[in-house]
Coordinates of C-alpha atoms and ligand atoms in Angstrom, one line a residue:
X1 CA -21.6 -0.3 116.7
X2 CA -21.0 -3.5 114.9
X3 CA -19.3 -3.7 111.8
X4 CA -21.6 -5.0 109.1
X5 CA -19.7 -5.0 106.2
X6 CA -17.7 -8.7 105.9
X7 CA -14.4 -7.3 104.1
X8 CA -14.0 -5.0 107.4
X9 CA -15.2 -8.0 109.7
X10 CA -12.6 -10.5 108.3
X11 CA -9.7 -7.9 108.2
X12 CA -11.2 -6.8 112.2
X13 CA -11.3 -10.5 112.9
X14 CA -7.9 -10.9 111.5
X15 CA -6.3 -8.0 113.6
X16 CA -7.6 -9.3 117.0
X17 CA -6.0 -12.7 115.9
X18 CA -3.1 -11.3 115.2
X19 CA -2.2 -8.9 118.4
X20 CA -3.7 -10.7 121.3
X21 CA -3.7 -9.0 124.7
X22 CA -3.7 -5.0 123.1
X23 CA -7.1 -4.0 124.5
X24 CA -6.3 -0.2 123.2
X25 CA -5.2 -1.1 119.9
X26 CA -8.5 -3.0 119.2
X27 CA -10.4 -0.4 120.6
X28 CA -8.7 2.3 118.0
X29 CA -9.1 -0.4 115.0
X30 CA -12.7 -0.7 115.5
X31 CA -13.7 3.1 115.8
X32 CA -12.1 3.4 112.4
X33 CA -13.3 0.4 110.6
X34 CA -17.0 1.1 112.4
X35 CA -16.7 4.3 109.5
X36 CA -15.1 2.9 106.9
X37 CA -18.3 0.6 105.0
X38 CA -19.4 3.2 103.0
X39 CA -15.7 3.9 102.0
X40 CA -15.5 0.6 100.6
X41 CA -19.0 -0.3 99.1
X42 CA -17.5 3.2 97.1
X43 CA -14.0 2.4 96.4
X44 CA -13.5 -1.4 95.4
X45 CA -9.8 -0.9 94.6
X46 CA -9.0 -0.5 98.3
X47 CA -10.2 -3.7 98.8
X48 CA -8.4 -5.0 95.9
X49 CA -4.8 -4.1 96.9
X50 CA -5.5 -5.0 100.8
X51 CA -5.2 -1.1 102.1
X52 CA -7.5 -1.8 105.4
X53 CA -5.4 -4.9 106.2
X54 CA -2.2 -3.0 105.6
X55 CA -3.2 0.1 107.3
X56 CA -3.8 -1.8 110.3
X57 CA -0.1 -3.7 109.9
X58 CA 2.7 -1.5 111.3
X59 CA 6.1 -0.9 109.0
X60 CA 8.3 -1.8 111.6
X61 CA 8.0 -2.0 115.2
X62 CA 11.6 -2.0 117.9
X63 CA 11.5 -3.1 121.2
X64 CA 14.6 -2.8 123.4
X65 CA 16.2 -2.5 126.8
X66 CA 16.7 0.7 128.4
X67 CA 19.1 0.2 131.4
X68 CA 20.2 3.4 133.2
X69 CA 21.8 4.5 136.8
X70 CA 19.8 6.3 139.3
X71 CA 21.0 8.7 141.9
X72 CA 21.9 6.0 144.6
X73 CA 24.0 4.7 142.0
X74 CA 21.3 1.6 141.4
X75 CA 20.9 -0.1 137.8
X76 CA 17.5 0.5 136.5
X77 CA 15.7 -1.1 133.7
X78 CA 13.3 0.1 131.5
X79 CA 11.6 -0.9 127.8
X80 CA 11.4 1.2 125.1
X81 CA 9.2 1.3 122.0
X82 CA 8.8 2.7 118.5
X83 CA 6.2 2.0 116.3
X84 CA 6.7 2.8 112.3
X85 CA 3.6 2.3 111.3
X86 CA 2.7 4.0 107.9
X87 CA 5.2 6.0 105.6
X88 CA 3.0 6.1 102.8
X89 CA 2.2 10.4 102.9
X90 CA 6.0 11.6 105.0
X91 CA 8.6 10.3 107.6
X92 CA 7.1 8.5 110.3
X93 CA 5.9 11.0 112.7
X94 CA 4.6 10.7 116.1
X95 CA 4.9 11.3 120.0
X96 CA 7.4 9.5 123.2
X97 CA 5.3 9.0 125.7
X98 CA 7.1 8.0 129.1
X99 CA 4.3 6.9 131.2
X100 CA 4.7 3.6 133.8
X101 CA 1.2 2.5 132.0
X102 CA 2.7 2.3 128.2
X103 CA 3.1 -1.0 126.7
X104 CA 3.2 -2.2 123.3
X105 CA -0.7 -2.4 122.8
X106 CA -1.0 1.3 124.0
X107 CA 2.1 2.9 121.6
X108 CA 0.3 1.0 118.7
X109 CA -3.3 2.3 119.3
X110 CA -1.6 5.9 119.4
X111 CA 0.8 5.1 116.5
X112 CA -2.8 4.0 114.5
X113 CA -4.4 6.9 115.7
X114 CA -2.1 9.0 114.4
X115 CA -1.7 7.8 110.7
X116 CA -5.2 9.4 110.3
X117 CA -4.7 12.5 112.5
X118 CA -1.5 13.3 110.4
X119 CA -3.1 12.4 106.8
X120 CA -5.9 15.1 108.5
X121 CA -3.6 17.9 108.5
X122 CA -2.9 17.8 105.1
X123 CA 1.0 17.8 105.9
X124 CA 3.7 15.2 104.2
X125 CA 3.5 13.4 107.2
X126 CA 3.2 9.8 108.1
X127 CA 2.2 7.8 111.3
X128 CA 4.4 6.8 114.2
X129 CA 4.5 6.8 117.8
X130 CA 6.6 5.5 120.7
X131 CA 7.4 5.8 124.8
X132 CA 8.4 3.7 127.4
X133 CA 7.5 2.3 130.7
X134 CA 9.8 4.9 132.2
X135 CA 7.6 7.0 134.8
X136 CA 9.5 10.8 135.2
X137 CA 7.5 11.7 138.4
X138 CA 9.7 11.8 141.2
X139 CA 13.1 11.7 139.2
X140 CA 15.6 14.2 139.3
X141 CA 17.0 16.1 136.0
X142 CA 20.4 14.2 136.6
X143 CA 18.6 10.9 136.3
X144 CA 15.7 12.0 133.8
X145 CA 18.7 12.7 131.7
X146 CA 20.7 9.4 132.4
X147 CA 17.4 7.5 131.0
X148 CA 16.5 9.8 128.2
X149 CA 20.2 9.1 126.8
X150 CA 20.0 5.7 127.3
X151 CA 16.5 5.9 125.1
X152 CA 18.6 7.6 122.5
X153 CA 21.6 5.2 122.3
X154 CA 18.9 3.1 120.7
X155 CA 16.1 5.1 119.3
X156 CA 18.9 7.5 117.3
X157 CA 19.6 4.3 114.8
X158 CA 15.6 4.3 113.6
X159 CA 14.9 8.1 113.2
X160 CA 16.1 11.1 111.2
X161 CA 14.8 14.0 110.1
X162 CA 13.5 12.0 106.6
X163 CA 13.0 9.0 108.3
X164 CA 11.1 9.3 111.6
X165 CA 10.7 12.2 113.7
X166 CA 9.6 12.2 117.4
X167 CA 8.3 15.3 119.5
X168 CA 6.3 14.7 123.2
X169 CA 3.6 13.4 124.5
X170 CA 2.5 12.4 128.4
X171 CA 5.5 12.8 130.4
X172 CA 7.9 14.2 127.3
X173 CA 8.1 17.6 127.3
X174 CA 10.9 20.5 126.5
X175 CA 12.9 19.2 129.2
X176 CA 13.1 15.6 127.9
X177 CA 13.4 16.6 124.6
X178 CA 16.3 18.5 125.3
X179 CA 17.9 15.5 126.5
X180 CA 16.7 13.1 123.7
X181 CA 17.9 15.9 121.2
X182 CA 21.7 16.4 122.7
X183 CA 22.1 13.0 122.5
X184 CA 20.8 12.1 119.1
X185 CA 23.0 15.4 118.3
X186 CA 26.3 13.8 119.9
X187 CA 25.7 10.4 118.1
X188 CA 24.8 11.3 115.2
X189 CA 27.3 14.0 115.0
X190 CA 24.9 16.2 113.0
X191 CA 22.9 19.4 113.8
X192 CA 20.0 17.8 112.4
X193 CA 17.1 20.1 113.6
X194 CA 13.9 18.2 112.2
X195 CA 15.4 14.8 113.7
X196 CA 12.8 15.7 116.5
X197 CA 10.3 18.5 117.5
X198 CA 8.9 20.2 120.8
X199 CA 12.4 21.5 120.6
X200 CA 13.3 25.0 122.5
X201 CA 13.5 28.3 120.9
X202 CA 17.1 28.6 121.3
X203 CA 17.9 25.4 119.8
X204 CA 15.4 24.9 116.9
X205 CA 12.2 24.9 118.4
X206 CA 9.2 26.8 117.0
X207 CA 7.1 29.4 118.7
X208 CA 3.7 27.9 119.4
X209 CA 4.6 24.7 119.5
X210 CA 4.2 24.5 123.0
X211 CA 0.4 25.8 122.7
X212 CA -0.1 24.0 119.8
X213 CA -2.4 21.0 120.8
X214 CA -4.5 22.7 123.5
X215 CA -5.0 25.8 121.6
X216 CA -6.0 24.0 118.5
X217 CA -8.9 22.1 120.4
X218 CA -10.3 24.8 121.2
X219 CA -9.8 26.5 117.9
X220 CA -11.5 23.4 116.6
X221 CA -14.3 23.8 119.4
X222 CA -14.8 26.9 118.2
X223 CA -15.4 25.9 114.8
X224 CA -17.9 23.6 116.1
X225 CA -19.2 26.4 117.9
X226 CA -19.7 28.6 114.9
X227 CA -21.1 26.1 113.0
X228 CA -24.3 26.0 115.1
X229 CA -24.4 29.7 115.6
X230 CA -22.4 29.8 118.7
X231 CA -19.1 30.8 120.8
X232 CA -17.2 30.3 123.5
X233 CA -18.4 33.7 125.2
X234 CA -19.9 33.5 128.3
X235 CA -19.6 29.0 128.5
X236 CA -18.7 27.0 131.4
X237 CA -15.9 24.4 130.4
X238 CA -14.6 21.6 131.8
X239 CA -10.9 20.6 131.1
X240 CA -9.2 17.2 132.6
X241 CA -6.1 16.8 133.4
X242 CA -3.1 19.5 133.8
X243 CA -0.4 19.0 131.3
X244 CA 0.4 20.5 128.5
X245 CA -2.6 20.1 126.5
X246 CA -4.7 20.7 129.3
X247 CA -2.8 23.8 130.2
X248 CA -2.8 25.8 126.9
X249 CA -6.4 24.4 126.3
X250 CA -7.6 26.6 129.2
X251 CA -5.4 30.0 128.4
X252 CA -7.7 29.7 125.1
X253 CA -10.4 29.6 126.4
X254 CA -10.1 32.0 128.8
X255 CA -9.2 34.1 125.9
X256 CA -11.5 33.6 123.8
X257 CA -14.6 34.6 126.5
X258 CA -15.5 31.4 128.1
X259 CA -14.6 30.0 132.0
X260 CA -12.7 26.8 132.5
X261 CA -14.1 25.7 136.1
X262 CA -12.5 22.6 136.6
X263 CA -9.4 20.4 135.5
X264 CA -7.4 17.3 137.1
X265 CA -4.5 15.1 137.7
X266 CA -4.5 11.8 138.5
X267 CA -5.4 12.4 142.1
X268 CA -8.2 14.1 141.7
X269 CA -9.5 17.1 140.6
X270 CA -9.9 20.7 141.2
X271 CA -13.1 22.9 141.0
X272 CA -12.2 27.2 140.7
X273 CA -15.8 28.5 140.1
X274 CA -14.2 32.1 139.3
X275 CA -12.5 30.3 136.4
X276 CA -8.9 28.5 136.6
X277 CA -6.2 31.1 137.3
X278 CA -3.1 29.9 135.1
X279 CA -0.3 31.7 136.6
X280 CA -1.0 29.5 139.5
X281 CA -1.6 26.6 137.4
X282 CA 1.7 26.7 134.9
X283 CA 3.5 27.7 138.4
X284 CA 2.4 24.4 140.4
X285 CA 2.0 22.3 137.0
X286 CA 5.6 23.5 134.7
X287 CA 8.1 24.8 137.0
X288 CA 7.7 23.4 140.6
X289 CA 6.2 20.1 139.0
X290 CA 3.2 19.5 141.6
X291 CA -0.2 18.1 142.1
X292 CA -3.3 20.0 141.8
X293 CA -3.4 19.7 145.8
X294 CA -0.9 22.4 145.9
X295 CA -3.2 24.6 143.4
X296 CA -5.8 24.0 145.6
X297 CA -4.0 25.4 148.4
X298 CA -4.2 28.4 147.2
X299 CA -7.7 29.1 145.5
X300 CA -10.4 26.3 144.7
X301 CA -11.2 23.0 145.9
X302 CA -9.9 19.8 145.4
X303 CA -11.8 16.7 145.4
X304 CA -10.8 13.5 145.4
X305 CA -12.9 10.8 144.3
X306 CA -16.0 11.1 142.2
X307 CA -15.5 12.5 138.9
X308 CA -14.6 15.9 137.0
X309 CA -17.6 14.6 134.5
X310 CA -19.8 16.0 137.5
X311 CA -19.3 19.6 137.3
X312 CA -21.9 20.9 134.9
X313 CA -20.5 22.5 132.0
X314 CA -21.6 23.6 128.5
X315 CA -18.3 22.3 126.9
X316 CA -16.1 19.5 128.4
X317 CA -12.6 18.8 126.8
X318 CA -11.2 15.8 128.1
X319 CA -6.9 16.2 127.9
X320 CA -5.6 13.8 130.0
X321 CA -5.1 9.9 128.7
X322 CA -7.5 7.1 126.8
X323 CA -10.8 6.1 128.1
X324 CA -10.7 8.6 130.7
X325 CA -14.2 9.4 130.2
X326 CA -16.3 6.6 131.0
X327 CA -20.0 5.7 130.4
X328 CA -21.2 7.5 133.7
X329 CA -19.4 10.4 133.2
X330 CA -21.4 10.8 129.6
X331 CA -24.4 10.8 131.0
X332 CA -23.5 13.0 134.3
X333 CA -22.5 15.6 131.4
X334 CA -25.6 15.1 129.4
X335 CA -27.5 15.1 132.6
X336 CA -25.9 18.5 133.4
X337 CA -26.9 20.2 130.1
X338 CA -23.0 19.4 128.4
X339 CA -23.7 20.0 124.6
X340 CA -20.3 20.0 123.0
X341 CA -17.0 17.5 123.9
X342 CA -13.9 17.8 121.6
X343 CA -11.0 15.2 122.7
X344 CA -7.8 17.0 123.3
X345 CA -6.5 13.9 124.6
X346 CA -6.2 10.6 122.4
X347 CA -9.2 8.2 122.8
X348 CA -10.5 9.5 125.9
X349 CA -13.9 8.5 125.5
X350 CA -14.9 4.9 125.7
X351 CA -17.2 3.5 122.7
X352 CA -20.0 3.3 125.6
X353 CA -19.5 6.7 126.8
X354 CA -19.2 7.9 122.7
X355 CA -23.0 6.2 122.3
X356 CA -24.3 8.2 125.3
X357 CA -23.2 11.8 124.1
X358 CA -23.9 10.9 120.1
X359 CA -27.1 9.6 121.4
X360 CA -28.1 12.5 123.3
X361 CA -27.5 15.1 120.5
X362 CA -23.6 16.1 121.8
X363 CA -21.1 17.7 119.1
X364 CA -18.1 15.5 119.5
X365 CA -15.0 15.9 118.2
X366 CA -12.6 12.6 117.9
X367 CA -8.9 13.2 119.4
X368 CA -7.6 12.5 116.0
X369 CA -9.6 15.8 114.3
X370 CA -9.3 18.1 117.7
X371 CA -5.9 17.6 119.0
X372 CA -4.5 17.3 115.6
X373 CA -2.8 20.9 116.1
X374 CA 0.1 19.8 117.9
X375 CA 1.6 17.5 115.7
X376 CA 0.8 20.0 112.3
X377 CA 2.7 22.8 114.4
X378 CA 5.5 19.9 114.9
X379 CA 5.4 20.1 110.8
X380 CA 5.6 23.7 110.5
X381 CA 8.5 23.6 112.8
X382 CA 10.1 21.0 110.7
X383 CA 9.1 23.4 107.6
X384 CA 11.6 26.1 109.7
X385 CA 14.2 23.9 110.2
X386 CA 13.9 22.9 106.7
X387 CA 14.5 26.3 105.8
X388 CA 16.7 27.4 108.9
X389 CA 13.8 30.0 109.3
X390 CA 11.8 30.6 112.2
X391 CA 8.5 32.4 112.1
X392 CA 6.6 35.0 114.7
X393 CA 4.7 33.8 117.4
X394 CA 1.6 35.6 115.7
X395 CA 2.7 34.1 111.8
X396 CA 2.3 30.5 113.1
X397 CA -0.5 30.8 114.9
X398 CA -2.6 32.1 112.0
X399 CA -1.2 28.9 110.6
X400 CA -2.4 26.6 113.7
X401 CA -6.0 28.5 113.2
X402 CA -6.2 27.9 109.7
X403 CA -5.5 24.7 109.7
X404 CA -7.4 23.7 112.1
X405 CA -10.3 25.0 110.4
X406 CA -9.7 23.1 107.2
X407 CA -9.7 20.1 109.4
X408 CA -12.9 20.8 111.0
X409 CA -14.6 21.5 107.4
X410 CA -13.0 18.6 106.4
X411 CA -14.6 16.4 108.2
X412 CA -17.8 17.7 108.5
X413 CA -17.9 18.1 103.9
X414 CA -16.8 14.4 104.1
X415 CA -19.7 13.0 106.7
X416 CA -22.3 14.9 104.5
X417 CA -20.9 13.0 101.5
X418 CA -20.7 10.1 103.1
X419 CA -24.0 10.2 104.3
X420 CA -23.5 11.0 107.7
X421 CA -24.2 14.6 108.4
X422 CA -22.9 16.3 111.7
X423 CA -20.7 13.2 112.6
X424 CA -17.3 14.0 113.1
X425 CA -16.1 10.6 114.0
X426 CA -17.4 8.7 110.8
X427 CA -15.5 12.3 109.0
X428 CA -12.5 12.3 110.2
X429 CA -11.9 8.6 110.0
X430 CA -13.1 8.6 106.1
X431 CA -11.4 11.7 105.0
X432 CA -8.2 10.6 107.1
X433 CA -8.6 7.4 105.6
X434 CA -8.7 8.3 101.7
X435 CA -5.8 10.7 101.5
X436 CA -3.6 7.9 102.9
X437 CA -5.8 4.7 100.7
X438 CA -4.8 6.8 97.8
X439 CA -1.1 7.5 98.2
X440 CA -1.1 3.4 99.4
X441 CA -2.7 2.5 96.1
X442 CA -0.8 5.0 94.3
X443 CA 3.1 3.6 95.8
X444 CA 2.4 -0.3 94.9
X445 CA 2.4 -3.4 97.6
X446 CA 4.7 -2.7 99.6
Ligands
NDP1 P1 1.3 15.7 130.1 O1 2.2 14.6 130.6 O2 1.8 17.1 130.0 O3 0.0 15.7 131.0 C1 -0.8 14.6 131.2 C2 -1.9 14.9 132.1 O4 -2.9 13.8 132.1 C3 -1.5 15.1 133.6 O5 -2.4 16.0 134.2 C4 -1.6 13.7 134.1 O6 -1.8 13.6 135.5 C5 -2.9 13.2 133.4 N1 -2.8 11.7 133.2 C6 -1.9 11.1 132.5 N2 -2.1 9.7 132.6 C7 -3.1 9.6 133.4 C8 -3.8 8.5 133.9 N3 -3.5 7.2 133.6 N4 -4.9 8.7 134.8 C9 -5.2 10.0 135.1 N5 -4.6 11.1 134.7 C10 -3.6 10.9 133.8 O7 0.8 15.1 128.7 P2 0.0 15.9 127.5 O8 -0.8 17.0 128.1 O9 1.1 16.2 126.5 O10 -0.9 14.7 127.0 C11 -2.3 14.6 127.4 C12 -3.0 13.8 126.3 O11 -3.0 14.5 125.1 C13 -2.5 12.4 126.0 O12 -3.6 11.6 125.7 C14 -1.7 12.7 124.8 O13 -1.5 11.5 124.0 C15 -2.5 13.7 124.1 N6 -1.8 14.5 123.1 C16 -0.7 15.2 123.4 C17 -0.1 16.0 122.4 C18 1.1 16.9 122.7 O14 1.5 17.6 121.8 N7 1.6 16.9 123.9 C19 -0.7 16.1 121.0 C20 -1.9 15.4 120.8 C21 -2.4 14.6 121.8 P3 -0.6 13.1 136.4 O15 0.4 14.2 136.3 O16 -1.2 13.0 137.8 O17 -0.1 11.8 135.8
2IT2 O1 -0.5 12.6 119.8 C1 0.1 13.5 119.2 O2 -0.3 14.0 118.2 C2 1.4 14.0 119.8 N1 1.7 13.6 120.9 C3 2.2 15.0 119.0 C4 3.0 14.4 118.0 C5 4.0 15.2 117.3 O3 4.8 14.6 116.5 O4 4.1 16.4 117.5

């Protein structure tokens, strides 16, 4: 969609300029500044005191070396990244993602991406993300935990529990965190709990958490769902990928009535027509840290090549990484009778792919609106350590559901008034948008 306004064309303009060679980061810009013209035709005083060209400006960004000893006793070199890129509603807060792929351009589209998705929650949260080129695969804990120190000889000078608070994302889970924890612990020479979440139970962590961003997809699904006088009973889904969104995506569904058929890694992917059996799953996927192949040696079918967008499905939840689902894989699903996608991943559909399901009727749910539950559940964990409380398993899930609803009618009240009824995209940018504008406006240039 082009962007027609020419405030949101020059700042656009000005952002490519200004951040050559960061394909993703663009990409994210334009989806939100594709919603905002009716924001601004409406709100003058956001033009006035330069909120879209600030928004799009991080804080701060850091950039540094990450050198670390492997088991052969080798040097290894890695970068590291962490993007501050709005403070305006909390402490930066945002994701590590250690992924061979990430680079600058990729930790600022997620770091963008998740100024809005935090303002969404409603929590006193800002946006901020970070990672590094670091790939976990293959590693053993001894040298997992050599890097992830390293990370933290660095990263523990820019965060703090009112300052900037990581938690996961791909390839950072409990076990990394656990690392990235002791160490901030040891340097800082603090037991400062909401320094970082994703922690575990024993040490700070919240119950939930864990589930958090795959079981508020689908709680968010299921809003959708209701909305149109429907539920999950008795739907084929479709779930890529087989992390940790992925993972807790599918034990919601299952128990809330429909069948996940299929999911994926990045070898292929795995079709179980009698539904995805998740004790085999978390065994292959969290403890012996496998491919699919080895679920599919036990039940299923793997294929390799071709695309998960090719099993018909009523629902498909893409969970794995950005731009995972292309513009032949929207139409395979449309093809196939697919009537609802909600992104448990961030930016997994391509703008092409976007204008194929929109166009052909498709509920859609952007990442920033349907994954949104893990990072809230990060805030109600720092809420805990905030009041060295922790909650039930069955308290902060009510929680997770609630808020996830709120998010849902959020965005659906704000495309109506904004003249875009049923459009989830145009209502979680706008609504995202305003609560931080406002606090922007209210806190003076700076
Ligand atoms: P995990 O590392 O637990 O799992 C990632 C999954 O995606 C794996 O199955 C992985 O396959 C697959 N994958 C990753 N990169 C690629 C790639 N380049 N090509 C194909 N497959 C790939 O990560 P999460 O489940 O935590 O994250 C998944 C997505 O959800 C990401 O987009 C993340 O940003 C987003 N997200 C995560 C949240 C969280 O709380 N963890 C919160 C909100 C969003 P393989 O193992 O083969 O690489
Ligand atoms: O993309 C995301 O929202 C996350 N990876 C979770 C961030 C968090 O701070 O819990």
């Amino acid at each position: 969609m082009p962007i027609t306004d020419s405030h949101l064309r020059a700042v656009h303009e000005e952002v490519l300029a200004r951040n050559p060679a960061e394909p993703e980061f663009h990409q994210a810009v334009q989806e939100v500044l594709e919603s905002l013209a009716p924001v601004v035709a409406r709100h003058p005083q956001y033009v006035d005191a330069a909120i879209i060209q600030r928004i799009c400006e991080p804080e701060r960004q850091v950039i540094f070396r990450v050198p670390w000893v492997d088991d052969a006793g080798r040097v290894r070199l890695n970068r590291g990244f962490r993007v501050q890129f709005n403070s305006a509603l909390g402490p930066y807060k945002g994701g590590l993602r250690f992924h061979p792929s990430a680079n600058l351009g990729i930790v600022k589209f997620l770091g963008f991406e998740q100024i809005f998705k935090n303002s969404l929650t409603g929590m006193p949260i800002g946006g901020g993300k970070g990672g590094s080129d670091f790939d976990p695969k293959g590693k053993s804990d001894r040298e997992v935990m050599s890097f992830c120190q390293s990370f933290m000889t660095e990263l523990h000078r820019h965060i703090g529990e009112e300052v900037d608070v990581p938690a996961g994302d791909i390839g950072v889970g409990g076990r990394e965190i656990g690392y990235l924890f002791g160490q901030y612990k040891r340097l800082s020479n603090r037991y400062e709990s909401g320094a970082i979440t994703g922690k575990g139970l024993t040490w700070g962590g919240s119950l939930v958490r864990t589930e958090a961003t795959g079981y508020g997809t689908v709680y968010f699904t299921g809003e959708m769902l209701r909305a149109r006088g429907e539920s999950f009973d008795g739907k084929r889904v479709v779930v890529s990928g087989s992390g940790n969104v992925a993972i807790y995506a599918i034990e919601k569904v299952h128990q809330l009535g429909g069948t996940v058929v299929a999911c994926s890694d990045s070898s292929g992917y795995l079709v179980d027509e009698d539904g995805i059996d998740l004790e085999l799953l978390k065994e292959v996927k969290e403890v012996r840290r496998e491919r699919v192949s080895a679920y599919a040696e036990h039940r299923g079918r793997l294929v390799t090549g071709g695309s998960i967008w090719d099993v018909p499905c009523d629902i498909a939840l893409p969970s794995a990484t950005q731009n995972e689902l292309p513009e032949a894989g929207a139409a395979a699903l449309v093809a196939n009778g697919c009537r609802y996608v909600a992104e448990g991943a961030n930016m997994p559909t391509t703008p092409e792919a976007l204008r194929v399901l929109t166009g052909a009727g498709v509920a859609f749910a952007p990442g920033k609106a349907a994954n949104a539950g893990g990072v809230a559940t990060s805030a109600l964990e720092m809420q805990q350590n905030a009041s060295r409380d922790s909650w039930t398993f069955e308290h902060t899930e009510i929680r997770l559901a609630q808020i996830m609803k709120d998010i849902h009618d959020r965005c659906a009240t704000t495309a109506d008034e904004y003249g875009a009824p049923g459009d989830y995209v145009v209502g979680a940018n706008i609504s995202g948008f305003l609560r931080v504008a406002d606090a922007m406006v209210a806190l003076g240039v700076i």
